[in-house]
Coordinates of C-alpha atoms in Angstrom, one line a residue:
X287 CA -46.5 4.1 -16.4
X288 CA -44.3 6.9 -14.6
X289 CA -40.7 6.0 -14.2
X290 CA -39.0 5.1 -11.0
X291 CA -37.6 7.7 -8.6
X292 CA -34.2 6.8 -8.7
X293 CA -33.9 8.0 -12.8
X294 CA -35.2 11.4 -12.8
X295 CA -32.8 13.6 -14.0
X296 CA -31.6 15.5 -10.8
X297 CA -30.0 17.9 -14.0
X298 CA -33.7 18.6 -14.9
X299 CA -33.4 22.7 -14.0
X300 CA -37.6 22.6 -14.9
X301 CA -40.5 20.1 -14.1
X302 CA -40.6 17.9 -17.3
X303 CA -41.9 14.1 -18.1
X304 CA -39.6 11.6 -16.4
X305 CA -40.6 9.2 -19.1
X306 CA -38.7 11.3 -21.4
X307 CA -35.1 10.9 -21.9
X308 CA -33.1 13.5 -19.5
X309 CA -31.0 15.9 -21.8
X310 CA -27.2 14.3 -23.8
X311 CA -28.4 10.9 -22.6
X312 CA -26.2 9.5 -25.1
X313 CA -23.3 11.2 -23.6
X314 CA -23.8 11.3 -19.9
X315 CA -24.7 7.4 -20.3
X316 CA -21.4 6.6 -22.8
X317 CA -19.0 4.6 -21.6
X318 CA -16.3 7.2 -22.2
X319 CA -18.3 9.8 -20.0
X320 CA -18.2 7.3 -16.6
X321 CA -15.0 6.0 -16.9
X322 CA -13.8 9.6 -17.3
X323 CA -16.0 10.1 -14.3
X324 CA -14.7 7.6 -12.1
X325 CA -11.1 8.1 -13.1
X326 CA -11.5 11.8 -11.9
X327 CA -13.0 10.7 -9.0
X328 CA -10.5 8.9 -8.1
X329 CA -7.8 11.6 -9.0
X330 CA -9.9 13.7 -6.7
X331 CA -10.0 11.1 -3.8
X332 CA -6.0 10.4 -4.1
X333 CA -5.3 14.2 -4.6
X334 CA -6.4 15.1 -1.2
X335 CA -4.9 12.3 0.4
X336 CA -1.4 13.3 -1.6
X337 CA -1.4 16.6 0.1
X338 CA -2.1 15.3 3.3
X339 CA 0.3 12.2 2.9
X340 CA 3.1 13.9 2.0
X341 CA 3.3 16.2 4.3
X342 CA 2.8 14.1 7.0
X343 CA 5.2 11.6 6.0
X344 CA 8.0 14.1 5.3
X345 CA 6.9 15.9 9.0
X346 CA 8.2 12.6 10.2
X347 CA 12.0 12.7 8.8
X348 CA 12.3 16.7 8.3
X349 CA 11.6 18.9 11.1
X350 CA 8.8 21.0 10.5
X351 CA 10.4 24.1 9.6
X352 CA 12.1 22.9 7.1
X353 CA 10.0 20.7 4.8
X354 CA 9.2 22.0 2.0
X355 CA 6.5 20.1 0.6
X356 CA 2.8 21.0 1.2
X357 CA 3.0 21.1 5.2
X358 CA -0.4 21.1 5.6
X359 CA -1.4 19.2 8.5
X360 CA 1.3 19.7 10.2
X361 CA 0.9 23.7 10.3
X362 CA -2.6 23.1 11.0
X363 CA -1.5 20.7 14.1
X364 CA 1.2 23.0 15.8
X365 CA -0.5 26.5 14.4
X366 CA -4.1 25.6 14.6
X367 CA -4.9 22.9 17.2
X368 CA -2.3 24.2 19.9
X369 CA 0.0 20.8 19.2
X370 CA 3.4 21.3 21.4
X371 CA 6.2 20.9 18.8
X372 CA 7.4 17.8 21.0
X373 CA 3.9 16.0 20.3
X374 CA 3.6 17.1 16.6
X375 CA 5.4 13.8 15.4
X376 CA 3.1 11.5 17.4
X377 CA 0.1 13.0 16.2
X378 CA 1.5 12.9 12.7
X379 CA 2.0 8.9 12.9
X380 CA -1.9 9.0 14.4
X381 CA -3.0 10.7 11.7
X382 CA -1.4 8.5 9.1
X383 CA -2.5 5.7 11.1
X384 CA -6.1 6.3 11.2
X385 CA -6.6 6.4 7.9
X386 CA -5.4 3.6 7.0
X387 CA -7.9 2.0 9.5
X388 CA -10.4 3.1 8.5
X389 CA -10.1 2.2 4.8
X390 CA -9.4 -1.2 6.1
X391 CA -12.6 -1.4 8.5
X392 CA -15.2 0.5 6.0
X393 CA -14.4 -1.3 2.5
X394 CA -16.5 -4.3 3.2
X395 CA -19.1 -2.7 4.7
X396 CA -19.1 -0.2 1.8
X397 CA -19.2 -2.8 -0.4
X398 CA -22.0 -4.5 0.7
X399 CA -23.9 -1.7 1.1
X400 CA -23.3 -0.9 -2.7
X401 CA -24.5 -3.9 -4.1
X402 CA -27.8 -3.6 -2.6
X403 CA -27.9 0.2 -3.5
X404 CA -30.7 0.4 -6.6
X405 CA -28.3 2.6 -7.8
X406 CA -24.5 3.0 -7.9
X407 CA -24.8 6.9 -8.4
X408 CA -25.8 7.0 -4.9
X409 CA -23.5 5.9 -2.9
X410 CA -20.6 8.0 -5.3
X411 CA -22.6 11.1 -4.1
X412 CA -22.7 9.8 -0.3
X413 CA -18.7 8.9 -0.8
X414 CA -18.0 12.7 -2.3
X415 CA -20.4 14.4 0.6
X416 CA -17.7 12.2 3.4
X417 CA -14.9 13.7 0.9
X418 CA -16.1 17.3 1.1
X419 CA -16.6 17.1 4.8
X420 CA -13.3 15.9 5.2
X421 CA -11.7 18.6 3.7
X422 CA -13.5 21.2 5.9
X423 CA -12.9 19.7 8.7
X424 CA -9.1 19.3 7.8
X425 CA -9.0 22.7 6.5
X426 CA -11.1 24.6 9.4
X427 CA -10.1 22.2 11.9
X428 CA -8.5 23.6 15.7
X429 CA -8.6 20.4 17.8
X430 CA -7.0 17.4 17.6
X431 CA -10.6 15.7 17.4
X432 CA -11.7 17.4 14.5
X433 CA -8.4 16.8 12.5
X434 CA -8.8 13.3 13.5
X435 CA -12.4 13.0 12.3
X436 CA -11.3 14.5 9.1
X437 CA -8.7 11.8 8.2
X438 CA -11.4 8.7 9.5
X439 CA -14.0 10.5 6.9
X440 CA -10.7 10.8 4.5
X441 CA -11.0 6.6 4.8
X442 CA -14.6 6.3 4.4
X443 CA -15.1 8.4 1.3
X444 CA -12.0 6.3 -0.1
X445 CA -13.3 3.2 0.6
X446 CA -16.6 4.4 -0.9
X447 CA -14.8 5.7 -4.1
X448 CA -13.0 2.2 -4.8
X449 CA -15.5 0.1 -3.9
X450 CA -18.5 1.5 -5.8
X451 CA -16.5 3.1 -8.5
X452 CA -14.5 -0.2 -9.7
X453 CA -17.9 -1.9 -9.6
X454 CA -19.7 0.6 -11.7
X455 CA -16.7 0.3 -14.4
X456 CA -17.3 -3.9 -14.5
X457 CA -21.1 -2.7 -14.8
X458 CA -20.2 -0.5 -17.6
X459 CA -17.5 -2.5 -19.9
X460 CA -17.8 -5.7 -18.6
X461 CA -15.4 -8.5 -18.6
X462 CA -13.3 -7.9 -22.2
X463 CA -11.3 -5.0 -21.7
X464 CA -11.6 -5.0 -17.8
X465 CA -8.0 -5.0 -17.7
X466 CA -7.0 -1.8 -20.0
X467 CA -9.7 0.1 -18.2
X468 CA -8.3 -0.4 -15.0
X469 CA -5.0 0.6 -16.8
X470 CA -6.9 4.1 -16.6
X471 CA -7.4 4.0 -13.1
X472 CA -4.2 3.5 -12.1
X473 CA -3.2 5.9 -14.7
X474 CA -5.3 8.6 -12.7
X475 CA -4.4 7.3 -9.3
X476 CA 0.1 7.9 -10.5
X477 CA -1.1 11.2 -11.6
X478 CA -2.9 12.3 -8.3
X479 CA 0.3 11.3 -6.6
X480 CA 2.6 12.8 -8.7
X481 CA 0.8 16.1 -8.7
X482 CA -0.5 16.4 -4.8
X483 CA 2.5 17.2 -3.7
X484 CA 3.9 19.3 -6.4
X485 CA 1.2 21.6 -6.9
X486 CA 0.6 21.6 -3.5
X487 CA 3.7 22.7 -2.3
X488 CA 3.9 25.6 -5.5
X489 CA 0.4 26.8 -4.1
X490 CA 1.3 26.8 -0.3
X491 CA 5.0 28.8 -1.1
X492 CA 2.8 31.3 -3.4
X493 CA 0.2 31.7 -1.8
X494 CA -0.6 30.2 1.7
X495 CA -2.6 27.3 3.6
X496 CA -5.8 28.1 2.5
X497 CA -5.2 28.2 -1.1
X498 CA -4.2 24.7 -1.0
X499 CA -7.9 24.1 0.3
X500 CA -9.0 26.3 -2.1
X501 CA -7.4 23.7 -5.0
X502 CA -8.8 21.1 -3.3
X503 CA -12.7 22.8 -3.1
X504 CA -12.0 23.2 -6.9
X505 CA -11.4 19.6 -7.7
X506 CA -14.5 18.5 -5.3
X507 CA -16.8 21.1 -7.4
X508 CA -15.7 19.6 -10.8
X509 CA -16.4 15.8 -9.2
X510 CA -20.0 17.0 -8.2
X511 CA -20.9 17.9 -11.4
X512 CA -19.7 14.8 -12.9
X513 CA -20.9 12.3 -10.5
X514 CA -24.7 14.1 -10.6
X515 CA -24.0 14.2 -14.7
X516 CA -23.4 10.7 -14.6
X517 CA -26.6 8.1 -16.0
X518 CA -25.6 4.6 -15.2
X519 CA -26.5 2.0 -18.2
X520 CA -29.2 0.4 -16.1
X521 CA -30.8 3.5 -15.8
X522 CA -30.4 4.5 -18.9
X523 CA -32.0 1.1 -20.6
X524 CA -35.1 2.6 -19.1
X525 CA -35.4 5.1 -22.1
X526 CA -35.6 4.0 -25.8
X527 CA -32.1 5.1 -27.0
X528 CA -30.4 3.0 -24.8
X529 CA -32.6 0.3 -25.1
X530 CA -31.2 -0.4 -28.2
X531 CA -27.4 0.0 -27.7
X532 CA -27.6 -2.2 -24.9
X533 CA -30.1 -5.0 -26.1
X534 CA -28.0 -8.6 -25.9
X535 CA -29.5 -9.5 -29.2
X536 CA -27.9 -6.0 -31.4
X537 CA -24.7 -7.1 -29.0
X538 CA -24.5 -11.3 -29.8
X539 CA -25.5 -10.0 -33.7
X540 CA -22.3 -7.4 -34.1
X541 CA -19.0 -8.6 -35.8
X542 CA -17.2 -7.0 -33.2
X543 CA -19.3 -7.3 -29.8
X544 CA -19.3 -5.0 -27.5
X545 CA -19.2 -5.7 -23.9
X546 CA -21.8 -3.6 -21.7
X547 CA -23.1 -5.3 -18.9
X548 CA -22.2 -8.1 -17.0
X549 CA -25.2 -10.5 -17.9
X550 CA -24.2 -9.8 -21.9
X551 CA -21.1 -11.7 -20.2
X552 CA -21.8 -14.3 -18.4
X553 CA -24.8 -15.7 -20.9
X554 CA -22.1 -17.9 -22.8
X555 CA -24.6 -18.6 -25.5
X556 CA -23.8 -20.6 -28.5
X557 CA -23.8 -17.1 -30.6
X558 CA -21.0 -15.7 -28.4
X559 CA -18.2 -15.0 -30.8
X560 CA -15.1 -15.5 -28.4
X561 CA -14.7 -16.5 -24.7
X562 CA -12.9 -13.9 -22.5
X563 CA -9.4 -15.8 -22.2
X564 CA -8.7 -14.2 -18.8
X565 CA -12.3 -15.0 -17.7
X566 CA -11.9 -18.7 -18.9
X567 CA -8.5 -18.7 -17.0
X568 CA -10.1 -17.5 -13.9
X569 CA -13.1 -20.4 -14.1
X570 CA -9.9 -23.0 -14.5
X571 CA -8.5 -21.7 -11.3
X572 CA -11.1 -20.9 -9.2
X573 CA -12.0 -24.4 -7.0
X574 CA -14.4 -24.3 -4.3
X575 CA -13.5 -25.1 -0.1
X576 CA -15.0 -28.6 -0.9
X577 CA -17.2 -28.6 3.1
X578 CA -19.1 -25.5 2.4
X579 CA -22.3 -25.3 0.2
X580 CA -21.2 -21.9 -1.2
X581 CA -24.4 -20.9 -2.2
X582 CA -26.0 -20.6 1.5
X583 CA -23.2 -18.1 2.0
X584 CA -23.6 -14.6 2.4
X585 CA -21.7 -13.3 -0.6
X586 CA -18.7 -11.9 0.8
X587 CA -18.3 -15.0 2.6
X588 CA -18.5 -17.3 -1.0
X589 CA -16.0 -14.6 -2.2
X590 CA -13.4 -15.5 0.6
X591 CA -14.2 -19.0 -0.2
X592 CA -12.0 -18.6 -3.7
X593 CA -8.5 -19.9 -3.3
X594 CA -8.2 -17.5 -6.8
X595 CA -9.5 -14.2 -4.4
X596 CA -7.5 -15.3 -1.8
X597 CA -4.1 -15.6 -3.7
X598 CA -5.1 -12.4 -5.5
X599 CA -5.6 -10.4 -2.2
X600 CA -2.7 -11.6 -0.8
X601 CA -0.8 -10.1 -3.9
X602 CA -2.6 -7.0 -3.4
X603 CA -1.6 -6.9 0.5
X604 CA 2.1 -7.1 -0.8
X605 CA 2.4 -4.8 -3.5
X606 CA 0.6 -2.2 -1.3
X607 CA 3.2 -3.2 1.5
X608 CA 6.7 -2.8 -1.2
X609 CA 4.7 0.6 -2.9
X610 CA 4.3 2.1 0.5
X611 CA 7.5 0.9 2.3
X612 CA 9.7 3.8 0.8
X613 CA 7.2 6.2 2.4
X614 CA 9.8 7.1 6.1
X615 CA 12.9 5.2 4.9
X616 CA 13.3 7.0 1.1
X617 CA 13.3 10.3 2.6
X618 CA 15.8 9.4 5.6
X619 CA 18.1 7.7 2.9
X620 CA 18.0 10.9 0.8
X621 CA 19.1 12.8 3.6
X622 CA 21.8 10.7 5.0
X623 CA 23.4 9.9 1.7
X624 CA 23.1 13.1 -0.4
X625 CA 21.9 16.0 2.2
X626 CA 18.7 16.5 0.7
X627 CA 15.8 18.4 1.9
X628 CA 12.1 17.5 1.4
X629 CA 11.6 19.3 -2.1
X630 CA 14.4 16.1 -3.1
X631 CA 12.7 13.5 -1.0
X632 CA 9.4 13.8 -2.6
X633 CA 10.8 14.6 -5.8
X634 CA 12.8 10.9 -5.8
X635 CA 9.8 9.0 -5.8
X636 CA 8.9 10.2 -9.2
X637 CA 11.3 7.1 -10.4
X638 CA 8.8 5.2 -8.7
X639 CA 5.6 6.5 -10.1
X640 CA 6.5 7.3 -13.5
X641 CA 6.8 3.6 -14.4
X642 CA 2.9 3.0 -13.8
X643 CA 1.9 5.4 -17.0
X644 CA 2.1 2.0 -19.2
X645 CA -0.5 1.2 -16.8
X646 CA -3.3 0.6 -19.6
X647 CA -0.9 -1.3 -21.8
X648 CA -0.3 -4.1 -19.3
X649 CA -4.0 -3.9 -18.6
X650 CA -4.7 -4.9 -22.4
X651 CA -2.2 -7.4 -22.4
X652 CA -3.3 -9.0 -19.2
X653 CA -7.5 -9.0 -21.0
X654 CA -5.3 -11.0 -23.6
X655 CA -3.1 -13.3 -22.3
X656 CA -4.7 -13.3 -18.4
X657 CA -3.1 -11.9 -15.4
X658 CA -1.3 -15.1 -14.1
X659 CA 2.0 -14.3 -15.8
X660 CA 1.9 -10.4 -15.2
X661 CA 1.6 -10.9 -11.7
X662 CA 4.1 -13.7 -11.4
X663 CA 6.6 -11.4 -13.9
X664 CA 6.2 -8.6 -11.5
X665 CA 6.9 -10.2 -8.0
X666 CA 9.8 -12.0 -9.5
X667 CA 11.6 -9.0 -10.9
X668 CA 10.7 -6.6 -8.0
X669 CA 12.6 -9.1 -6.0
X670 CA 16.2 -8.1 -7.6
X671 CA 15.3 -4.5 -7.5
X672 CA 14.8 -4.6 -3.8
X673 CA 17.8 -6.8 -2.8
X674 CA 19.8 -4.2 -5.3
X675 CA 19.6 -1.0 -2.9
X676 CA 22.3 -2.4 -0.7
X677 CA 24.9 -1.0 -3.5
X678 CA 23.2 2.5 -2.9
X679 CA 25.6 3.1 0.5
X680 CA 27.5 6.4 -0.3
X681 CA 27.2 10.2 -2.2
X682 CA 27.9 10.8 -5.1
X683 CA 26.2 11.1 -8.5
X684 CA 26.4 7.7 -9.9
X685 CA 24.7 6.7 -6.7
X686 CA 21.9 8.7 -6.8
X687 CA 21.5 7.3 -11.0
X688 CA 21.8 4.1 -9.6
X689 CA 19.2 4.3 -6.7
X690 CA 16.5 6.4 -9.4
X691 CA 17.3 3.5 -11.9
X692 CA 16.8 0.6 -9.4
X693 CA 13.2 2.7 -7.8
X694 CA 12.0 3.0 -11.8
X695 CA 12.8 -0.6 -12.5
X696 CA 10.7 -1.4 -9.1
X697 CA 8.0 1.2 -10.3
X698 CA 7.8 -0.7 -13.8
X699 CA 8.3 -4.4 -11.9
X700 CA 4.6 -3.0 -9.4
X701 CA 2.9 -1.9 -12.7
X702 CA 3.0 -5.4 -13.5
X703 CA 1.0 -6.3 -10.2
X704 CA -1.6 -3.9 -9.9
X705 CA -3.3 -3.9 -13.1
X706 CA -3.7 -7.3 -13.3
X707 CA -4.8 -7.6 -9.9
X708 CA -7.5 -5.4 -10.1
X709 CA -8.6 -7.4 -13.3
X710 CA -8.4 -10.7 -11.4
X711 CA -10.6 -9.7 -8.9
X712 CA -12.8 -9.5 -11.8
X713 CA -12.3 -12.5 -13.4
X714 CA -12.9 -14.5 -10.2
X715 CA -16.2 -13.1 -9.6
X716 CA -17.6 -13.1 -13.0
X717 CA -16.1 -17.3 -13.0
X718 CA -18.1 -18.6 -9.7
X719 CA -21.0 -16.7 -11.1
X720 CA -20.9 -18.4 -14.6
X721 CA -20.4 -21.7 -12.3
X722 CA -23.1 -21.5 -10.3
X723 CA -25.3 -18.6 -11.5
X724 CA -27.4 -16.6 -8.9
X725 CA -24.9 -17.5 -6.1
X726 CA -24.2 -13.3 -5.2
X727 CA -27.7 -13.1 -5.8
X728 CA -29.5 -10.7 -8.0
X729 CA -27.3 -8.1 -7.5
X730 CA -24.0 -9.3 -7.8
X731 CA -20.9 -8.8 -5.5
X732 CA -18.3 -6.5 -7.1
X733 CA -18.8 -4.0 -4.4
X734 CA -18.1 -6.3 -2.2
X735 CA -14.9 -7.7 -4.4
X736 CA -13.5 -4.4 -4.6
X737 CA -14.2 -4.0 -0.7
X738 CA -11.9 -6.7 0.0
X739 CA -9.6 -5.4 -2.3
X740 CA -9.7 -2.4 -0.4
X741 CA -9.1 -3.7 2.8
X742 CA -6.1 -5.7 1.4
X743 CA -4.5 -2.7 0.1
X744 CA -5.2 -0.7 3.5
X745 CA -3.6 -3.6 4.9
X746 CA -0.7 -3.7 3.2
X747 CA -0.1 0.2 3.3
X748 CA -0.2 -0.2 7.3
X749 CA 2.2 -3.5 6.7
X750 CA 4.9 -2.0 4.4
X751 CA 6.3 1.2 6.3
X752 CA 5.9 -0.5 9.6
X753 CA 8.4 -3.4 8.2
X754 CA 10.5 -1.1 6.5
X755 CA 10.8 1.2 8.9
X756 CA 11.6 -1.4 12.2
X757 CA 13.8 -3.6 9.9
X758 CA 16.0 -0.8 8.8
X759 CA 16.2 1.0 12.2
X760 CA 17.4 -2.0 13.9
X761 CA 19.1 -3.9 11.2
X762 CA 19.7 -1.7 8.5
X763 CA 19.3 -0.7 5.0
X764 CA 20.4 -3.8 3.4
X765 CA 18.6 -6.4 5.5
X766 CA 15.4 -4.3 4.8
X767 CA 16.4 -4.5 1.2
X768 CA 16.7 -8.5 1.2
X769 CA 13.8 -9.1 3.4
X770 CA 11.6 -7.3 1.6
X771 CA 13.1 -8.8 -1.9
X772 CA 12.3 -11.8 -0.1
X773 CA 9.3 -11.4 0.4
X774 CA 8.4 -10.6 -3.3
X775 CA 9.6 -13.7 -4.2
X776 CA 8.0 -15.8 -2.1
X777 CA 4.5 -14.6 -3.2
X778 CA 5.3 -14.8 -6.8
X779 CA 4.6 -18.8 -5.7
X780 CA 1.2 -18.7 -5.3
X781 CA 0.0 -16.5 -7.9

């Protein structure tokens, strides 16, 4: 009998048997290999957005002559599209705008779409084809409509990246160390964001506007060959090797089991070894709305009917919102404190960023211990941090130690929110299916978790600099300081 379409080997250069294993199976199928895989292709996705963030976030405190940092788009809007210099600063909030939109409207749809996909692969290909053509189009780009267009297919290929990527990893690793591995992925998202705009703005001093697009072509190439590379384990349990390394019986038998798919998971046979604590935390928490028959529910719809999800999206919207507030009012401080161009307002948020590298270890302690505490920890002690930048009011070199050491205890404070987050969202799904199995149906809903994960976090990074930026316009840096401490707080309640 002649295997399916969807695993040939699209790496098979020659016709051969597609009932033999493709070639390095074992490696292009190993957990390392797709992890690695979706961690760059997330790097990749964030990357691109960096260069394009940053510059149109400085455009809108520097004038564009002077800032220093990758100005991309905003070249491309006054040089390229004909943008009068007097509209460049409107265009520049559109185009941060739209984005964000359409991350927000896409996710769930991207989500759903990937959990009835046959194959994960897909859909990562169809996300990095959006990717690619928003880069041309940003790069090649001479109207307004076509700049615009590039940023909306920016959005979609993110909200493909996230929603199908993050699945595929709970596919992969399952429930056990869900938590470290999306320590990774944040690992590779701090690096994209540290790096966009520095390398960005050393390759567009040295050597132009096109050979940031050229970086950026570079890093697309690599993430072709990785995502076509890449064998899902379903796939790959259709050849003998993996058979074996996957079968639930070698697994349940192992002294130290690993976890590889999400049925191995959820079976909670007697020969189990040890529960998941997070998991068996999440099925405590986890109640039903008591006048809906969850089950007749399309899945997205028995997702949103998780007070668990809900709390856990909600703590997503903010710490996208407190991340993403510093974007306009950071720089401006800078400015009006120490007289600092760009290169120093992008450079500052390093304190920010820098925390998030323990990433993966707050990830393994939250598989341990469960995300509960981590995210309450976090919300609490962001709260001080924020209330704290009212003492930042003057020059001077203790001041700008002070504001870097209040941003890196913030930075360290968020790490403690979006790793275990991103594990909850987990948790919760793999807890109503173990409840009532079949409920998402055969294929599951992480897609569709992730998607309203995604569309939290859009949220949130449309909430944040619109409230810091109103509050501390029209009453100033402190009360935007307290308010948004405030804020913090109050959701460390309901988690």
């Amino acid at each position: 009998m002649s295997m399916p379409a969807d695993t040939r080997d699209v790496f098979a250069w020659r016709k051969r048997d597609a009932n033999k294993p493709p070639p390095l199976l074992r490696y292009r199928s190993a957990e390392w290999f797709i992890l690695s895989t979706i961690c760059f292709a997330i790097f990749t996705d964030l990357f691109l957005y960096g260069i394009v963030h940053m510059s149109l976030t400085l455009e809108l405190v520097f004038e564009a002559h002077s800032t220093q940092i990758v100005p991309v788009i905003p070249f491309a809007l006054s040089e390229r599209a004909g943008v009068p210099a007097q509209d460049v600063q409107h265009w520049v909030s559109v185009l941060l705008a739209v984005y964000g939109a359409a991350l927000l409207a896409a996710s769930p749809f991207c989500g759903w779409l990937a959990d009835r996909s046959e194959s994960r692969r897909l859909p990562l290909l169809i996300g990095l084809l959006a990717l690619g053509g928003a880069t041309i189009m940003l790069c090649l780009g001479t109207s307004i409509a076509l700049i615009v267009t590039g940023r909306v297919l920016q959005g979609l290929a993110a909200a493909i990246v996230w929603c199908v990527g993050l699945a595929l990893l709970v596919d992969t690793v399952g429930h056990e160390e869900i938590g470290k591995i999306m320590g990774y992925v944040t690992l590779s998202m701090s690096l994209a964001i540290i790096l966009a705009p520095l390398l960005g703005g050393i390759v567009y001093a040295r050597a132009g506007y096109y050979a940031v697009f050229y970086m950026a072509f570079g890093l697309i190439a690599t993430d072709i060959i990785m995502r076509i590379a890449l064998i899902e384990k379903k796939m790959a349990k259709k050849w003998g090797l993996a058979v074996k390394e996957l079968d639930p019986e070698a697994i349940h038998s192992s002294p130290t089991p690993p976890v590889s798919s999400f049925e191995v998971v959820t079976a909670s046979s007697p020969t189990s070894k040890s529960p998941v604590p997070a998991l068996e935390t999440a099925i405590a928490f986890t109640p039903d709305l008591p006048f809906f028959k969850t089950s007749s529910l399309p899945p997205v719809l028995t997702l949103l009917s998780s007070y668990r999800l809900l709390t856990a999206l909600w703590g997503v919207l903010v710490e996208a919102a407190l991340l993403t507030a510093f974007d306009s009012v950071i720089p401006l401080r800078v400015r009006h404190l120490f007289s600092w161009n760009s290169t120093g307002a992008g450079l500052i948020f390093l304190a920010l960023i820098l925390p998030t590298f323990i990433s993966p270890i707050i990830g393994a302690l939250s598989d341990k211990y469960g995300p509960r505490w981590f995210t309450f920890a976090g919300f609490l002690a962001s709260a001080p941090c924020l209330i704290l930048l009212r003492f930042v009011d003057h020059s001077g070199v203790k001041q700008i130690v002070l504001l870097c050491a209040l941003l890196a205890l913030l930075g360290l404070a968020l790490t403690m929110l979006v790793t275990p987050l991103l594990a909850e969202i987990t948790y919760v799904v793999a807890a109503r299916e173990k409840m009532q199995p079949g409920v998402f149906g055969a294929k599951g809903a992480y897609a569709q978790a992730f998607g309203l994960f995604n569309s939290a976090f859009a949220a949130g990074t449309l909430v944040g600099p619109i409230w810091a930026g109103f509050v501390s316009e029209k009453a100033g840096w402190v009360t935007m300081g307290w308010s948004l401490g405030l804020l913090s707080a109050v959701s460390a309640v309901p988690v």
